[in-house]
mmCIF file of C-alpha atoms in Angstrom:
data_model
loop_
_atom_site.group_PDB
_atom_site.id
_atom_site.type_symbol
_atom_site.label_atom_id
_atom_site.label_comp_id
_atom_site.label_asym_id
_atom_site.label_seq_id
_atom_site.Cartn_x
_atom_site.Cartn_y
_atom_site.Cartn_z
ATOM 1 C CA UNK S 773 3.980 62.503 -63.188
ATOM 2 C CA UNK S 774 4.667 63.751 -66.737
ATOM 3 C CA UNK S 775 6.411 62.326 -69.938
ATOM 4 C CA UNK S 776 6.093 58.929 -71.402
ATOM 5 C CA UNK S 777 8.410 55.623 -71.810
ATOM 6 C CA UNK S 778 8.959 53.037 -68.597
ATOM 7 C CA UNK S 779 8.297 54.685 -65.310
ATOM 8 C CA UNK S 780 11.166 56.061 -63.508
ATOM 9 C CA UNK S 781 10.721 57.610 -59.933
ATOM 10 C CA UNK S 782 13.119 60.588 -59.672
ATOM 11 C CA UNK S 783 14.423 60.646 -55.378
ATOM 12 C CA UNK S 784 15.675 64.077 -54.639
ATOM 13 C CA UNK S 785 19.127 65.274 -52.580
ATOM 14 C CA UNK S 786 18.720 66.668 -49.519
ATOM 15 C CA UNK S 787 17.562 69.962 -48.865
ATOM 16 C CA UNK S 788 15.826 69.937 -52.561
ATOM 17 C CA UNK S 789 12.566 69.297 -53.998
ATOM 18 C CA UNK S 790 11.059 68.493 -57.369
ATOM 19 C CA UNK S 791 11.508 71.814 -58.690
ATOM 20 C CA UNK S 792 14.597 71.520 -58.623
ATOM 21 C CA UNK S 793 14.276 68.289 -61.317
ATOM 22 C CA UNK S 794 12.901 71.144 -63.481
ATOM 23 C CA UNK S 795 14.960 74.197 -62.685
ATOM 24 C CA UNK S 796 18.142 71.794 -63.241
ATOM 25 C CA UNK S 797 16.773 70.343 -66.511
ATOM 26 C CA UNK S 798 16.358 66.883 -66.176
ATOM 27 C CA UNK S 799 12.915 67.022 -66.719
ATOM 28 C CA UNK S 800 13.386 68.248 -70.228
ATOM 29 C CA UNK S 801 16.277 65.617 -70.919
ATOM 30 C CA UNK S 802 14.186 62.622 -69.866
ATOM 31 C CA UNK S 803 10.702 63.367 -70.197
ATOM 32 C CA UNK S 804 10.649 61.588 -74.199
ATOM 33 C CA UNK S 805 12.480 58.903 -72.415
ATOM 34 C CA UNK S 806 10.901 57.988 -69.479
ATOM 35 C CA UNK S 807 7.427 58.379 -67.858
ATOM 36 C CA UNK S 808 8.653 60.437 -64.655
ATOM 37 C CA UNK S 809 7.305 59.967 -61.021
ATOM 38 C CA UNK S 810 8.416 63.045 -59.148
ATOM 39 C CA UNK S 811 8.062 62.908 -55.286
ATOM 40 C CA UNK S 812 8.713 65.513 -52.799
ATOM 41 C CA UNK S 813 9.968 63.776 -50.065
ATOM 42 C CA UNK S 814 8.240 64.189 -46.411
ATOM 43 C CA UNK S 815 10.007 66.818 -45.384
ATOM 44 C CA UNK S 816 10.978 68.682 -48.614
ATOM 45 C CA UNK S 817 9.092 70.910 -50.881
ATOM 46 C CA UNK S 818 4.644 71.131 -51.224
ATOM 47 C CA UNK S 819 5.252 67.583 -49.010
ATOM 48 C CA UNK S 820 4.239 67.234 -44.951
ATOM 49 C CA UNK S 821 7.366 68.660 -42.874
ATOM 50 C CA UNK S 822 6.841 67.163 -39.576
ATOM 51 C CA UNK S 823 9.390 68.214 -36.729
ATOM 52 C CA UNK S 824 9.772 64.777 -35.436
ATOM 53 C CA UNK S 825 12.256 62.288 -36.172
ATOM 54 C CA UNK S 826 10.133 59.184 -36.045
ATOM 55 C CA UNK S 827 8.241 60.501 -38.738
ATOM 56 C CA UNK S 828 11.447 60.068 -41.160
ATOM 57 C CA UNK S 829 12.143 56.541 -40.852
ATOM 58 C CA UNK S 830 13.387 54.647 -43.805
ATOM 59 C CA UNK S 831 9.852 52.196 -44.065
ATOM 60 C CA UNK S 832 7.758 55.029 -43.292
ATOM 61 C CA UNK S 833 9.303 57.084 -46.684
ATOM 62 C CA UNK S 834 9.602 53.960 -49.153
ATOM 63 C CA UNK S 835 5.658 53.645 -47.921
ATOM 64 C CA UNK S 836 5.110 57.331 -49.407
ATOM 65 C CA UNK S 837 6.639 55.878 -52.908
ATOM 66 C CA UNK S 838 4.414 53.216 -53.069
ATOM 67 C CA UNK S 839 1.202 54.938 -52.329
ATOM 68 C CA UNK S 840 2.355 57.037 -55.240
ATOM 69 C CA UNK S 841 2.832 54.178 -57.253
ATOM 70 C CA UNK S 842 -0.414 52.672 -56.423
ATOM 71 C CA UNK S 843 -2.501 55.757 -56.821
ATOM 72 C CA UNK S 844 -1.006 56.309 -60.478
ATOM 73 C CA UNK S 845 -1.645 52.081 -60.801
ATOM 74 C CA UNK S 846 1.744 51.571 -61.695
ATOM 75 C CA UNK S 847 3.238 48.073 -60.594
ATOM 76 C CA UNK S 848 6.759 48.038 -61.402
ATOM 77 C CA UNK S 849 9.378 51.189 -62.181
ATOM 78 C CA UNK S 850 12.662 51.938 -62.593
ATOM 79 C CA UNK S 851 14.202 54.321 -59.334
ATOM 80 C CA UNK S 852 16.608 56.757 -59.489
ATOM 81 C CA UNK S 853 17.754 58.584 -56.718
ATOM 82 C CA UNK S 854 20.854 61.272 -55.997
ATOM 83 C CA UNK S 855 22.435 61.361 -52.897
ATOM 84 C CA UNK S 856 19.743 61.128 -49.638
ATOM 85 C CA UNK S 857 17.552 60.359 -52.601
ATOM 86 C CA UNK S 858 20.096 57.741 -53.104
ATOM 87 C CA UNK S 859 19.522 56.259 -49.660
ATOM 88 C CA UNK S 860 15.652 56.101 -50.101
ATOM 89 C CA UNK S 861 16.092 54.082 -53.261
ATOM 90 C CA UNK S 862 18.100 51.893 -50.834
ATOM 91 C CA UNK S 863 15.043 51.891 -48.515
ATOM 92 C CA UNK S 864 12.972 50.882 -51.443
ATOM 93 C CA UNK S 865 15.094 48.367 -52.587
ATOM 94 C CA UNK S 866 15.186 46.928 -48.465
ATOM 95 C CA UNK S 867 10.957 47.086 -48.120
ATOM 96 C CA UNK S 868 9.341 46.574 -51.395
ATOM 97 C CA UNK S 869 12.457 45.512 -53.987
ATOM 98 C CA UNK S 870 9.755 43.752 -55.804
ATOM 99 C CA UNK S 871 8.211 47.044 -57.382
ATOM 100 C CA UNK S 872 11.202 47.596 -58.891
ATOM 101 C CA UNK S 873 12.654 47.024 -61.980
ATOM 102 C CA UNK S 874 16.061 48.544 -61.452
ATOM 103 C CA UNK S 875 17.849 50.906 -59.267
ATOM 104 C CA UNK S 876 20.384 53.582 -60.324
ATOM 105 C CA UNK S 877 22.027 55.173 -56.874
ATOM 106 C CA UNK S 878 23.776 58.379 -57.055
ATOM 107 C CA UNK S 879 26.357 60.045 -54.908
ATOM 108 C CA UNK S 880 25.201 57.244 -52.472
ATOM 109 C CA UNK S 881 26.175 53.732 -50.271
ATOM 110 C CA UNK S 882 24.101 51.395 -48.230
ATOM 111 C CA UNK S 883 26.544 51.482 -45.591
ATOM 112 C CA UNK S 884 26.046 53.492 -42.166
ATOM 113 C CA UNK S 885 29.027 55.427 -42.274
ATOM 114 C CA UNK S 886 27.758 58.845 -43.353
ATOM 115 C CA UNK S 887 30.431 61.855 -42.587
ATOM 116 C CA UNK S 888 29.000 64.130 -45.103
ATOM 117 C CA UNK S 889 25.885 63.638 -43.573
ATOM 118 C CA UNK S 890 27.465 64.487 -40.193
ATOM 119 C CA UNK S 891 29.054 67.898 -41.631
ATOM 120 C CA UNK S 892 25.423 68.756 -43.327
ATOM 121 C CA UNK S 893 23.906 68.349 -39.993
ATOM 122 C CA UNK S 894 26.547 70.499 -38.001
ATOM 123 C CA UNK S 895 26.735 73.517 -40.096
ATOM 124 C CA UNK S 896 22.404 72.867 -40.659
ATOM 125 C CA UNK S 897 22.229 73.904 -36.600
ATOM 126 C CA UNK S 898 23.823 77.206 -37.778
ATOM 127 C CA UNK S 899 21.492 77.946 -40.176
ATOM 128 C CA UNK S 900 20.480 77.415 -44.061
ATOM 129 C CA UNK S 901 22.572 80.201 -45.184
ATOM 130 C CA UNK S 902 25.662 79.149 -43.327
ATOM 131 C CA UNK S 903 25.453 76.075 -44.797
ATOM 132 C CA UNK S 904 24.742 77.196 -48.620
ATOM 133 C CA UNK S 905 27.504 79.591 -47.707
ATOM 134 C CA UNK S 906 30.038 76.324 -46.814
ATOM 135 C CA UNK S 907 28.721 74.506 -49.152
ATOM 136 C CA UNK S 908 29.249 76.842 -51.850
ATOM 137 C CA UNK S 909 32.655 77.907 -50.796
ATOM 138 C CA UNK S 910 33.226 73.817 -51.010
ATOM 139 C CA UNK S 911 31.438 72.480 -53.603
ATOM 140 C CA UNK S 912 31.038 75.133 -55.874
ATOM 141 C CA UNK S 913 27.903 78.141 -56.802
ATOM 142 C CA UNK S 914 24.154 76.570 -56.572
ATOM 143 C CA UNK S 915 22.725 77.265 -59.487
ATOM 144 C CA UNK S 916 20.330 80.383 -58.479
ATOM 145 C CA UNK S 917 16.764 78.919 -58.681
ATOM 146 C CA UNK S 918 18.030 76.061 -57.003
ATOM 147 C CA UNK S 919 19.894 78.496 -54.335
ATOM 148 C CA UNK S 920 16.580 80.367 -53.899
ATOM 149 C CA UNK S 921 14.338 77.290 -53.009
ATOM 150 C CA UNK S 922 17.240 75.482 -51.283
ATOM 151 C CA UNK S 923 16.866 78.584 -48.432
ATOM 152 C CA UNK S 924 13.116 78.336 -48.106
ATOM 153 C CA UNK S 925 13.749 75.265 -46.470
ATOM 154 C CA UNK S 926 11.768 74.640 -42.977
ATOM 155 C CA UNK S 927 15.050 74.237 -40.735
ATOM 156 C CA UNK S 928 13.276 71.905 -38.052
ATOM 157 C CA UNK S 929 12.055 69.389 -40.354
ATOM 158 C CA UNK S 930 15.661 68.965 -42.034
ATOM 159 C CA UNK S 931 17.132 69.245 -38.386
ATOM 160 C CA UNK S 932 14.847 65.660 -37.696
ATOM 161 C CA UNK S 933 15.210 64.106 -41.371
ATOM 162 C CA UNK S 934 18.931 64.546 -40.719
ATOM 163 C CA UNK S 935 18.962 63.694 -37.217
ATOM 164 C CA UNK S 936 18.310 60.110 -37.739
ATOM 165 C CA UNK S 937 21.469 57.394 -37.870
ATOM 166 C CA UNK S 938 22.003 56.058 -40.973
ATOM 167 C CA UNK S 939 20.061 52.465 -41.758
ATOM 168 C CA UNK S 940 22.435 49.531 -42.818
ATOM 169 C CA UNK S 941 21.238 48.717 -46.598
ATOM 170 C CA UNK S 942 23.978 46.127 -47.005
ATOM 171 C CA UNK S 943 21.882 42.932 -47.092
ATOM 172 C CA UNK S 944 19.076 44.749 -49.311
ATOM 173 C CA UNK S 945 21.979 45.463 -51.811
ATOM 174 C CA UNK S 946 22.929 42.089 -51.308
ATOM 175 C CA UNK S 947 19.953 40.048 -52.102
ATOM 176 C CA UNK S 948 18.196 42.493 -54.788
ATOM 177 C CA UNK S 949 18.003 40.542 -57.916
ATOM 178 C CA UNK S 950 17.307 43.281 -60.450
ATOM 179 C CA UNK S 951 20.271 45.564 -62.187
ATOM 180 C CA UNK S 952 21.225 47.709 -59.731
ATOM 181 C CA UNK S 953 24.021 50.529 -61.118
ATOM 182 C CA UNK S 954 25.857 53.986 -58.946
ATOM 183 C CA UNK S 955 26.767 56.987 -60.544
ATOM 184 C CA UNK S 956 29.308 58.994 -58.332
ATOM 185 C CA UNK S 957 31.647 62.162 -59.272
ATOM 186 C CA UNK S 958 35.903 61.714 -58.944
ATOM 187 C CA UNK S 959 36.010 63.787 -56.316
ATOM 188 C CA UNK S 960 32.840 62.859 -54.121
ATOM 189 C CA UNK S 961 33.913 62.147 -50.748
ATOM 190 C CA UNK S 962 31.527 58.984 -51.069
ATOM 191 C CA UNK S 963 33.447 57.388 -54.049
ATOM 192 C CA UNK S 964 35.517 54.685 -51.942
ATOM 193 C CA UNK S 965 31.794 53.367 -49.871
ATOM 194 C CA UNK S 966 30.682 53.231 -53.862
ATOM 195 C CA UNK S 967 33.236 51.410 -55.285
ATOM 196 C CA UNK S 968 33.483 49.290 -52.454
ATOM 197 C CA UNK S 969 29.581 48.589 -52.613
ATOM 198 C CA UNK S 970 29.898 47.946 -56.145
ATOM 199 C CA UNK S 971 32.664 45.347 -55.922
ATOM 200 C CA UNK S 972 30.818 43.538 -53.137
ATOM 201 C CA UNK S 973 28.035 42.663 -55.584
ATOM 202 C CA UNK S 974 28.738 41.009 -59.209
ATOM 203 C CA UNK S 975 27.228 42.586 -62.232
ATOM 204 C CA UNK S 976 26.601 45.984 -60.621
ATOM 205 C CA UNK S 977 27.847 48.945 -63.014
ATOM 206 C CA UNK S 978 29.704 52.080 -61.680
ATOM 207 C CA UNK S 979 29.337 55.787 -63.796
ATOM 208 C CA UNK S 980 32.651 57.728 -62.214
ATOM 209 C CA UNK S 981 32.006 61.002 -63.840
ATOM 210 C CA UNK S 982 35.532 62.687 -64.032
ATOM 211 C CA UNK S 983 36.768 65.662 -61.968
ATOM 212 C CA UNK S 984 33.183 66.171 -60.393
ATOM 213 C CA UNK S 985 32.462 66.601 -56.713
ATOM 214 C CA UNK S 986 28.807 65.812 -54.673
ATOM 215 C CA UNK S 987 27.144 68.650 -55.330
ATOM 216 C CA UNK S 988 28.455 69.651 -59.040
ATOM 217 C CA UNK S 989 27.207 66.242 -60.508
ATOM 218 C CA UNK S 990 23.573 66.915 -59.128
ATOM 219 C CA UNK S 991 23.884 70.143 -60.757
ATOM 220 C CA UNK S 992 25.190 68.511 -64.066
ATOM 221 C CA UNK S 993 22.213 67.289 -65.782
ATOM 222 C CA UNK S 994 23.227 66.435 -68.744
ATOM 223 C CA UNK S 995 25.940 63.821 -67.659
ATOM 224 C CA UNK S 996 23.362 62.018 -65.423
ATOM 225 C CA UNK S 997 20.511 62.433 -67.659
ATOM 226 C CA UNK S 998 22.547 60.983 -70.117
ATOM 227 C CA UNK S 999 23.629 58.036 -68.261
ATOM 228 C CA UNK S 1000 19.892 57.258 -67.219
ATOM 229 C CA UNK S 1001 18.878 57.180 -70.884
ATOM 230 C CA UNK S 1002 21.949 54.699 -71.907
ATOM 231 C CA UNK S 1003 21.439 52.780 -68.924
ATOM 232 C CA UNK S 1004 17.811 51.953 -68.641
ATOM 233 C CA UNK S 1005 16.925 51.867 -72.253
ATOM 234 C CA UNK S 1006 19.587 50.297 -73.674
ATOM 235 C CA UNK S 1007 19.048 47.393 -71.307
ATOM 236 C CA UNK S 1008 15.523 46.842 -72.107
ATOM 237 C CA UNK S 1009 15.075 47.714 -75.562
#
């Protein structure tokens, strides 16, 4: 953990780690703000990278969070996770939505339908640099730090993260009673699932950041970090 304020617990994307959080900046841009909880996910970075898919059910990672949490003695935090990150807050929110005091979701939906997930796992069964090659030709250049780390990946355990169907996070969404908000670019290929999971609950807030795609928003910092900060701390100060 590092830097002080409310705790936060940062979820990573996909395919990244919590260097990343500090390659891309938003460790500098929050840590005066918030008290940061950085977890590699099972699967991702100095964490355990089984090859099995049971080991990457939804329970099994909010579990990891909250051993976290309870070895730092933390009781309640904010959450923010991007994109698969995104979909663990959603697990959080579904198995222990009391340890939270508010969710931000980004480049994420609870629903099942996942077809960027299905094109991630396709091109990941021809190999990490095919896919940062696709990716990149799609989405735009990974910043190179990011690039570098992104391509030390262990290929089986993101073959089994990914391999798993989507969980259903509707009803968690629907009976969390904390502030729950989504940040999600223009041109993100999840927007409509967002919009139409923010209109199916009242008082949830929705950050469209203009002319941004999945990928370039994660690599934004600044517009997310800045976000968080307006967010969170305006609410509770």
């Amino acid at each position: 953990s590092v830097g002080q304020g409310e705790s936060l617990v940062m979820l990573h994307p996909n395919g990244h780690c919590i260097k990343d959080w500090y390659a891309l900046d938003y460790i500098k841009q929050l840590e005066n703000h918030f008290h940061l909880i950085l977890i590699d996910s099972r699967g991702f970075g100095d964490s355990d990278k089984p090859h099995d898919a049971s080991y990457y059910h939804p329970e099994l990672i909010a579990t990891d969070t909250i051993a976290v949490l309870d070895f730092l003695g933390i009781e309640k935090a904010h959450c923010f996770g991007y994109s698969m990150g995104g979909r663990h807050a959603f697990g959080l929110m579904q198995y222990y939505s009391d340890r939270f005091k508010s969710f931000v979701i980004g480049g994420a939906h609870p629903y099942m339908t996942n077809q960027l997930l299905h094109s991630y796992t396709q091109l990941l069964r021809q190999g990490l640099p095919k896919l940062v090659e696709v990716f990149e030709k799609n989405f735009g250049p990974f910043p190179p730090g990011v690039k570098d780390a992104f391509l030390k990946n262990d290929l089986k355990a993101l073959l089994a993260v990914n391999s798993r169907p989507p969980t259903d996070f509707t009803a968690a969404l629907a009976k969390y009673t904390e502030n729950v908000s989504f940040i999600v670019g223009e041109k993100d290929p999840v927007l409509k699932f967002v919009q139409q999971a923010q209109k199916s609950k009242e008082g949830v807030k929705i950050n469209i950041v203009p002319n941004n795609n999945h990928m370039q928003l994660f690599f934004t910092a600044k517009v997310i970090t800045a976000i968080l900060v307006l967010s969170l701390l305006n609410r509770h100060c």
